[in-house]
PDB file of C-alpha atoms in Angstrom:
ATOM      1  CA  UNK A   1      -0.084   0.128  -0.163  1.00 93.00           C
ATOM      2  CA  UNK A   2       0.888   3.492  -0.481  1.00 95.00           C
ATOM      3  CA  UNK A   3       0.279   6.252   1.832  1.00 97.00           C
ATOM      4  CA  UNK A   4       1.094  10.390   1.058  1.00 97.00           C
ATOM      5  CA  UNK A   5       1.008  12.662   3.502  1.00 97.00           C
ATOM      6  CA  UNK A   6       0.344  16.236   3.241  1.00 95.00           C
ATOM      7  CA  UNK A   7       2.080  18.361   5.429  1.00 91.00           C
ATOM      8  CA  UNK A   8       4.094  15.542   6.793  1.00 93.00           C
ATOM      9  CA  UNK A   9       6.806  18.276   8.068  1.00 90.00           C
ATOM     10  CA  UNK A  10       3.300  19.768  10.845  1.00 90.00           C
ATOM     11  CA  UNK A  11       2.313  18.532  14.133  1.00 93.00           C
ATOM     12  CA  UNK A  12       0.031  15.782  13.024  1.00 95.00           C
ATOM     13  CA  UNK A  13       2.047  14.773   9.969  1.00 96.00           C
ATOM     14  CA  UNK A  14       5.359  14.466  11.615  1.00 96.00           C
ATOM     15  CA  UNK A  15       3.755  11.921  14.098  1.00 97.00           C
ATOM     16  CA  UNK A  16       1.761  10.042  11.549  1.00 98.00           C
ATOM     17  CA  UNK A  17       4.450  10.099   9.022  1.00 97.00           C
ATOM     18  CA  UNK A  18       7.236   8.814  12.088  1.00 97.00           C
ATOM     19  CA  UNK A  19       5.519   6.170  13.368  1.00 97.00           C
ATOM     20  CA  UNK A  20       4.633   4.643   9.436  1.00 97.00           C
ATOM     21  CA  UNK A  21       8.078   4.846   8.875  1.00 97.00           C
ATOM     22  CA  UNK A  22       8.652   2.983  12.083  1.00 96.00           C
ATOM     23  CA  UNK A  23       6.206   0.089  10.895  1.00 95.00           C
ATOM     24  CA  UNK A  24       7.777  -0.130   7.727  1.00 96.00           C
ATOM     25  CA  UNK A  25       5.558   1.477   5.489  1.00 95.00           C
ATOM     26  CA  UNK A  26       5.408   3.028   1.790  1.00 95.00           C
ATOM     27  CA  UNK A  27       5.342   6.371   2.657  1.00 97.00           C
ATOM     28  CA  UNK A  28       5.397   9.775   0.442  1.00 94.00           C
ATOM     29  CA  UNK A  29       5.249  13.505   1.504  1.00 94.00           C
ATOM     30  CA  UNK A  30       4.465  16.740   0.121  1.00 90.00           C
ATOM     31  CA  UNK A  31       5.617  19.747   1.809  1.00 89.00           C
ATOM     32  CA  UNK A  32       5.517  23.424   1.091  1.00 86.00           C
ATOM     33  CA  UNK A  33       9.028  22.876  -0.096  1.00 91.00           C
ATOM     34  CA  UNK A  34       7.691  19.778  -2.643  1.00 89.00           C
ATOM     35  CA  UNK A  35       8.675  20.826  -6.123  1.00 92.00           C
ATOM     36  CA  UNK A  36       5.364  20.809  -9.114  1.00 91.00           C
ATOM     37  CA  UNK A  37       7.255  18.125 -10.465  1.00 93.00           C
ATOM     38  CA  UNK A  38       7.721  16.284  -7.524  1.00 92.00           C
ATOM     39  CA  UNK A  39       3.813  16.641  -6.988  1.00 90.00           C
ATOM     40  CA  UNK A  40       2.570  15.345  -9.599  1.00 88.00           C
ATOM     41  CA  UNK A  41       4.903  12.033  -9.272  1.00 89.00           C
ATOM     42  CA  UNK A  42       3.688  11.620  -6.238  1.00 92.00           C
ATOM     43  CA  UNK A  43       0.022  12.338  -6.360  1.00 89.00           C
ATOM     44  CA  UNK A  44      -0.139   9.444  -8.916  1.00 86.00           C
ATOM     45  CA  UNK A  45       0.730   6.855  -6.397  1.00 88.00           C
ATOM     46  CA  UNK A  46      -1.311   6.518  -3.008  1.00 94.00           C
ATOM     47  CA  UNK A  47      -3.866   3.941  -2.543  1.00 95.00           C
ATOM     48  CA  UNK A  48      -4.592   6.729   0.878  1.00 96.00           C
ATOM     49  CA  UNK A  49      -3.722  10.181   0.858  1.00 97.00           C
ATOM     50  CA  UNK A  50      -3.791  11.839   4.697  1.00 98.00           C
ATOM     51  CA  UNK A  51      -4.375  15.397   3.668  1.00 96.00           C
ATOM     52  CA  UNK A  52      -2.934  17.301   6.925  1.00 95.00           C
ATOM     53  CA  UNK A  53      -1.259  20.145   5.248  1.00 84.00           C
ATOM     54  CA  UNK A  54      -3.144  23.443   5.972  1.00 76.00           C
ATOM     55  CA  UNK A  55      -2.902  26.538   7.955  1.00 66.00           C
ATOM     56  CA  UNK A  56      -4.561  27.124  11.403  1.00 66.00           C
ATOM     57  CA  UNK A  57      -2.584  30.363  12.200  1.00 62.00           C
ATOM     58  CA  UNK A  58      -0.883  32.649   9.095  1.00 60.00           C
ATOM     59  CA  UNK A  59      -0.235  36.490   9.178  1.00 62.00           C
ATOM     60  CA  UNK A  60      -1.729  37.203   5.613  1.00 58.00           C
ATOM     61  CA  UNK A  61      -4.997  35.948   5.109  1.00 69.00           C
ATOM     62  CA  UNK A  62      -3.961  34.785   1.107  1.00 69.00           C
ATOM     63  CA  UNK A  63      -2.078  32.089   2.856  1.00 69.00           C
ATOM     64  CA  UNK A  64      -5.181  30.469   4.322  1.00 70.00           C
ATOM     65  CA  UNK A  65      -6.424  30.131   0.841  1.00 68.00           C
ATOM     66  CA  UNK A  66      -3.525  29.162  -0.578  1.00 72.00           C
ATOM     67  CA  UNK A  67      -2.344  26.338   2.280  1.00 71.00           C
ATOM     68  CA  UNK A  68      -6.101  25.234   3.214  1.00 77.00           C
ATOM     69  CA  UNK A  69      -8.498  25.570  -0.149  1.00 85.00           C
ATOM     70  CA  UNK A  70      -6.252  26.158  -3.254  1.00 87.00           C
ATOM     71  CA  UNK A  71      -4.237  22.910  -2.073  1.00 90.00           C
ATOM     72  CA  UNK A  72      -7.099  20.790  -1.435  1.00 92.00           C
ATOM     73  CA  UNK A  73      -8.265  21.714  -5.066  1.00 93.00           C
ATOM     74  CA  UNK A  74      -5.165  20.981  -6.718  1.00 91.00           C
ATOM     75  CA  UNK A  75      -5.089  17.646  -5.105  1.00 92.00           C
ATOM     76  CA  UNK A  76      -8.999  16.939  -6.356  1.00 92.00           C
ATOM     77  CA  UNK A  77      -7.945  18.069  -9.461  1.00 90.00           C
ATOM     78  CA  UNK A  78      -5.091  15.664  -9.797  1.00 89.00           C
ATOM     79  CA  UNK A  79      -7.580  12.761  -9.065  1.00 89.00           C
ATOM     80  CA  UNK A  80     -10.946  13.638 -10.604  1.00 82.00           C
ATOM     81  CA  UNK A  81     -10.028  11.649 -13.692  1.00 77.00           C
ATOM     82  CA  UNK A  82      -8.372   8.666 -12.072  1.00 78.00           C
ATOM     83  CA  UNK A  83      -9.261   4.949 -12.410  1.00 81.00           C
ATOM     84  CA  UNK A  84      -7.377   4.065  -9.335  1.00 84.00           C
ATOM     85  CA  UNK A  85      -9.204   3.630  -6.318  1.00 91.00           C
ATOM     86  CA  UNK A  86      -8.182   6.318  -3.492  1.00 94.00           C
ATOM     87  CA  UNK A  87      -8.957   7.236  -0.236  1.00 95.00           C
ATOM     88  CA  UNK A  88      -8.746  10.706   1.193  1.00 96.00           C
ATOM     89  CA  UNK A  89      -8.757  10.885   5.168  1.00 98.00           C
ATOM     90  CA  UNK A  90      -8.948  15.233   5.589  1.00 96.00           C
ATOM     91  CA  UNK A  91      -8.054  16.909   9.053  1.00 94.00           C
ATOM     92  CA  UNK A  92     -10.520  19.315   9.000  1.00 93.00           C
ATOM     93  CA  UNK A  93     -11.630  21.176  12.165  1.00 90.00           C
ATOM     94  CA  UNK A  94     -14.445  21.795  14.826  1.00 91.00           C
ATOM     95  CA  UNK A  95     -14.435  25.178  14.286  1.00 85.00           C
ATOM     96  CA  UNK A  96     -15.638  24.987   9.882  1.00 88.00           C
ATOM     97  CA  UNK A  97     -18.719  26.958  11.188  1.00 92.00           C
ATOM     98  CA  UNK A  98     -16.996  29.834  13.009  1.00 88.00           C
ATOM     99  CA  UNK A  99     -16.995  33.116  11.285  1.00 88.00           C
ATOM    100  CA  UNK A 100     -13.537  33.092  10.871  1.00 86.00           C
ATOM    101  CA  UNK A 101     -10.820  32.934   7.839  1.00 81.00           C
ATOM    102  CA  UNK A 102      -9.409  29.468   9.165  1.00 82.00           C
ATOM    103  CA  UNK A 103     -12.935  27.965   9.555  1.00 85.00           C
ATOM    104  CA  UNK A 104     -14.283  29.210   6.285  1.00 89.00           C
ATOM    105  CA  UNK A 105     -11.291  28.099   4.510  1.00 89.00           C
ATOM    106  CA  UNK A 106     -11.396  24.622   6.152  1.00 89.00           C
ATOM    107  CA  UNK A 107     -14.848  24.343   5.012  1.00 94.00           C
ATOM    108  CA  UNK A 108     -14.568  25.067   1.403  1.00 93.00           C
ATOM    109  CA  UNK A 109     -12.040  22.712   1.141  1.00 93.00           C
ATOM    110  CA  UNK A 110     -14.829  20.053   3.045  1.00 95.00           C
ATOM    111  CA  UNK A 111     -16.799  21.256   0.136  1.00 95.00           C
ATOM    112  CA  UNK A 112     -14.168  20.814  -2.785  1.00 94.00           C
ATOM    113  CA  UNK A 113     -13.462  17.101  -1.130  1.00 95.00           C
ATOM    114  CA  UNK A 114     -17.253  15.923  -1.285  1.00 94.00           C
ATOM    115  CA  UNK A 115     -17.648  17.043  -4.681  1.00 92.00           C
ATOM    116  CA  UNK A 116     -14.512  14.855  -5.901  1.00 89.00           C
ATOM    117  CA  UNK A 117     -16.237  11.658  -4.229  1.00 83.00           C
ATOM    118  CA  UNK A 118     -16.693   9.144  -6.739  1.00 85.00           C
ATOM    119  CA  UNK A 119     -16.574   5.434  -7.020  1.00 81.00           C
ATOM    120  CA  UNK A 120     -12.676   5.537  -7.362  1.00 89.00           C
ATOM    121  CA  UNK A 121     -12.292   8.269  -4.728  1.00 91.00           C
ATOM    122  CA  UNK A 122     -13.573   7.518  -0.617  1.00 94.00           C
ATOM    123  CA  UNK A 123     -13.575  10.602   1.115  1.00 95.00           C
ATOM    124  CA  UNK A 124     -13.313  10.721   4.898  1.00 96.00           C
ATOM    125  CA  UNK A 125     -13.348  13.998   6.662  1.00 97.00           C
ATOM    126  CA  UNK A 126     -12.194  14.351  10.442  1.00 97.00           C
ATOM    127  CA  UNK A 127     -13.107  17.628  12.140  1.00 96.00           C
ATOM    128  CA  UNK A 128     -10.617  17.256  14.624  1.00 94.00           C
ATOM    129  CA  UNK A 129     -10.854  18.745  18.014  1.00 91.00           C
ATOM    130  CA  UNK A 130      -7.641  20.372  20.393  1.00 89.00           C
ATOM    131  CA  UNK A 131      -4.743  18.080  19.266  1.00 92.00           C
ATOM    132  CA  UNK A 132      -2.214  17.879  21.637  1.00 93.00           C
ATOM    133  CA  UNK A 133       1.409  15.912  22.315  1.00 93.00           C
ATOM    134  CA  UNK A 134       4.971  15.269  20.846  1.00 92.00           C
ATOM    135  CA  UNK A 135       6.171  18.509  18.765  1.00 90.00           C
ATOM    136  CA  UNK A 136       3.179  20.651  18.929  1.00 87.00           C
ATOM    137  CA  UNK A 137       4.062  23.980  19.309  1.00 82.00           C
ATOM    138  CA  UNK A 138       2.920  26.770  21.839  1.00 82.00           C
ATOM    139  CA  UNK A 139       1.173  30.064  20.523  1.00 78.00           C
ATOM    140  CA  UNK A 140       0.594  28.397  17.445  1.00 72.00           C
ATOM    141  CA  UNK A 141      -1.395  24.806  17.538  1.00 72.00           C
ATOM    142  CA  UNK A 142      -1.814  23.596  20.842  1.00 76.00           C
ATOM    143  CA  UNK A 143      -3.493  25.326  24.031  1.00 80.00           C
ATOM    144  CA  UNK A 144      -1.446  22.454  26.108  1.00 83.00           C
ATOM    145  CA  UNK A 145       1.847  23.235  24.645  1.00 84.00           C
ATOM    146  CA  UNK A 146       1.445  26.875  25.371  1.00 85.00           C
ATOM    147  CA  UNK A 147       0.255  26.615  29.104  1.00 86.00           C
ATOM    148  CA  UNK A 148       3.234  23.954  29.679  1.00 87.00           C
ATOM    149  CA  UNK A 149       5.843  26.242  27.606  1.00 87.00           C
ATOM    150  CA  UNK A 150       4.788  29.214  29.598  1.00 90.00           C
ATOM    151  CA  UNK A 151       4.160  27.358  33.433  1.00 90.00           C
ATOM    152  CA  UNK A 152       7.985  25.493  32.918  1.00 92.00           C
ATOM    153  CA  UNK A 153       9.203  28.914  32.270  1.00 93.00           C
ATOM    154  CA  UNK A 154       7.229  30.477  35.530  1.00 93.00           C
ATOM    155  CA  UNK A 155       4.977  33.126  33.185  1.00 92.00           C
ATOM    156  CA  UNK A 156       1.706  33.671  33.182  1.00 90.00           C
ATOM    157  CA  UNK A 157      -1.357  31.868  31.796  1.00 87.00           C
ATOM    158  CA  UNK A 158      -4.209  33.801  30.599  1.00 81.00           C
ATOM    159  CA  UNK A 159      -7.532  32.442  29.455  1.00 78.00           C
ATOM    160  CA  UNK A 160      -9.291  34.215  27.301  1.00 77.00           C
ATOM    161  CA  UNK A 161     -12.644  32.382  27.550  1.00 76.00           C
ATOM    162  CA  UNK A 162     -13.315  30.024  29.798  1.00 79.00           C
ATOM    163  CA  UNK A 163     -15.124  27.070  28.450  1.00 81.00           C
ATOM    164  CA  UNK A 164     -14.185  23.229  28.519  1.00 85.00           C
ATOM    165  CA  UNK A 165     -11.943  22.209  25.517  1.00 84.00           C
ATOM    166  CA  UNK A 166     -12.166  18.811  23.729  1.00 86.00           C
ATOM    167  CA  UNK A 167      -8.860  17.059  23.737  1.00 89.00           C
ATOM    168  CA  UNK A 168      -7.370  14.686  21.468  1.00 92.00           C
ATOM    169  CA  UNK A 169      -3.861  13.377  22.165  1.00 95.00           C
ATOM    170  CA  UNK A 170      -1.482  13.234  19.365  1.00 96.00           C
ATOM    171  CA  UNK A 171      -0.514   9.290  19.895  1.00 97.00           C
ATOM    172  CA  UNK A 172      -4.441   8.301  19.796  1.00 98.00           C
ATOM    173  CA  UNK A 173      -5.297  10.304  16.436  1.00 98.00           C
ATOM    174  CA  UNK A 174      -2.249   8.842  14.770  1.00 98.00           C
ATOM    175  CA  UNK A 175      -3.348   5.067  16.065  1.00 97.00           C
ATOM    176  CA  UNK A 176      -6.451   6.164  14.741  1.00 97.00           C
ATOM    177  CA  UNK A 177      -5.311   6.961  11.735  1.00 98.00           C
ATOM    178  CA  UNK A 178      -3.292   4.448  11.097  1.00 97.00           C
ATOM    179  CA  UNK A 179      -6.813   2.039  11.688  1.00 96.00           C
ATOM    180  CA  UNK A 180      -8.221   3.566   8.516  1.00 96.00           C
ATOM    181  CA  UNK A 181      -5.286   1.875   6.237  1.00 94.00           C
ATOM    182  CA  UNK A 182      -7.010  -1.422   6.750  1.00 86.00           C
ATOM    183  CA  UNK A 183     -10.801  -0.633   6.013  1.00 67.00           C
TER     184      UNK A 183
END
């Protein structure tokens, strides 16, 4: 089985890629640094694509469009006419219905994926909650990493909203993703 991971240098992608390599799986990766030629070579190989690439915090709004929506469209455009059976597992977010650029671009990406779904392309959309664990970055992709970083340095923790949040540990998520290889 050929496995492709987009965003294999990001938090979730790096954890999944590392675990699959430890299991001696045949894994390819696409990152922001992947050339157009390598992209075209790799996109035609997989039996399953873990589409984990995307932006959750960006300085410029256009990067949300480019990294979330445009990349998803590019993947789907390449797969649209494939005769090969491919499963796409997309990491979306529980924030898709929020009125912010992150939620809006993730929702657009979901719509693109739903349109490409056919007899040869199976799509699984995961609306992930707050994921935490090794290799997460403080002040970027994990409130837990931010809290740990600040506490370890004797810094004050500020809670902007006081509500319960759903957490998903990275190793549990990776185990779930790997389970999708089977069925």
